[in-house]
Amino acid sequence: MAVDYTVIVIYLAGMLAMGWWGMRRAGTKAEFLVAGRRLGPGMYSGTMAAIVLGGASTIGGVGLGYQYGLSGAWMVFTIGLGLLALSVFFSARISRLKVYTVSEMLDLRYGGRAGVISGVVMWAYTLMLAVTSTIAYATIFDVIFDMNRTLAIVLGGSIVVAYSTLGGMWSITLTDMVQFVVKTIGVLLLLLPIAVVKAGGFSEMKAKLPTSYFDPLGIGGETIFTYVLIYTFGMLIGQDIWQRVFTARNDKVARFGGTAAGTYCLVYAIAGAVIGTAAKAMYPKLPSADSAFATIVKDELPVGVRGLVLAAALAAVMSTSSGALIACATVANNDIWARLRGAVRGTRGEGVGAERDEVADNRAFILVMGLAVIGIAIVLNDVVEALTVAYNLLVGGLLVPILGGLLWKRGTAPGALAAVAVGGTAVIGLMAGYGILANEPVYYGLSASLVAYVVVSLATRPTDPAVLAHWRERVAGRGGETADPVGTPAAAQG
């Protein structure tokens, strides 16, 4: 195991070094929060794939393959479908808005009255996403070092908080590119073929397992539909995803780079399910489906390769954790704290000094949110329930007003506020009644949000024409941010 330990330690040290290097580039608010909106197609597609394919997609995806066979790919597959839909239909408009948060987009579209409540909902979602990602460190470090759960969470979380605080989105982008490469090599190029060979090939797997394991719909139509509602639609509206869209150099990069990342997700989904199916053929009676990944890595991979694949799992968790953390801090600072103070501090036209104050503020928020995430992760045990609550609130409360704002010009601010309030309240109440893991809360909550949005919008005065005119200008790419101050780094070419 000494070689494996060395691989992991080198990887972790590299993450911290990337954070230190990224700090030198993050001199303005735009550089710190959205990498200066400079990413080319290569870096953009790699980092986008890295953030959406986290520990749930890697360890959980293999676990679903172990439990259901090839149809276990559907969870990650719907994530890929959501990213493809976002990239093809919405990313160009989102990129041209030149904003920092989803709530800022809502303020632009509805006239400045929808951002606060949506910010609170988005903050809760990103916080729980960061927490669930941080909890996953315990599983990985237990496999690697046989480490205590609390110590594992503190170690993994501290590394992510450190490089995220140092360089913001630049550090996260650089580390995500490394993580993307490590995941591709570790999971797709090494673990996948080795697992299939060790299981005796597909013919042997088919001989050992029930036919349902090779049915593409074996997991059940209702489950697939729920995945679409939660994950596909969740990809369309999450702050963690939009903040990556904001990093694109232009709308073409956002569209085509995102399409490449979405396609990669589809391949990754199938790979995880195949690895899980192979694990089922080799270890038919594991105590937990989620232990399939760790078991096959520990027992079947040679020294060195095992370390690289474990680094790939660690990379998957870190990429999602860091993306959720900076999204949580951005929303907390820009959408909640600044509004509670009564005014948003202006940065345009105030020079580099004001920009650096903004960087310091956002850096402080990442540190505070990161410490909160580590603390919550230590005391929280049920990852699945926490993640379900987060996605139910996101989709039930924010999907309708966000997509309505992008697609329906008759939507109004009162309609958007009603949709958030009714949808969010309905989801919470229905989870209390049906149970957190039930499908009904998101079904009925989303329906209630849609009805409230349409009815209230039609019953209230249309949005001010001046607001809509300004919105159309921003969607067209006019009237947003001007060029960054002189002296910022040259564009990343990807």
Coordinates of N, CA, C and O in Angstrom, one line a residue, residues 26 79 179 364 408 452 462:
A26 N -6.4 35.4 -9.2 CA -7.8 35.9 -8.8 C -7.7 37.3 -8.2 O -7.8 37.5 -7.0
I79 N -28.4 13.1 -15.3 CA -27.5 14.3 -15.1 C -26.9 14.7 -16.4 O -26.9 15.9 -16.7
Q179 N -8.6 16.9 -11.8 CA -9.5 15.8 -11.4 C -10.2 15.2 -12.5 O -10.5 14.0 -12.5
A364 N -13.6 35.5 2.3 CA -14.0 35.3 3.7 C -15.3 34.4 3.8 O -15.4 33.5 4.7
W408 N -41.2 32.6 -21.0 CA -42.5 33.2 -21.0 C -42.5 34.6 -20.6 O -42.3 34.9 -19.5
A452 N -49.3 28.2 -9.4 CA -49.2 29.5 -8.7 C -48.5 30.5 -9.7 O -49.0 31.6 -9.7
P462 N -48.6 43.1 -16.1 CA -47.4 42.6 -16.8 C -46.1 43.3 -16.3 O -46.2 44.5 -15.8

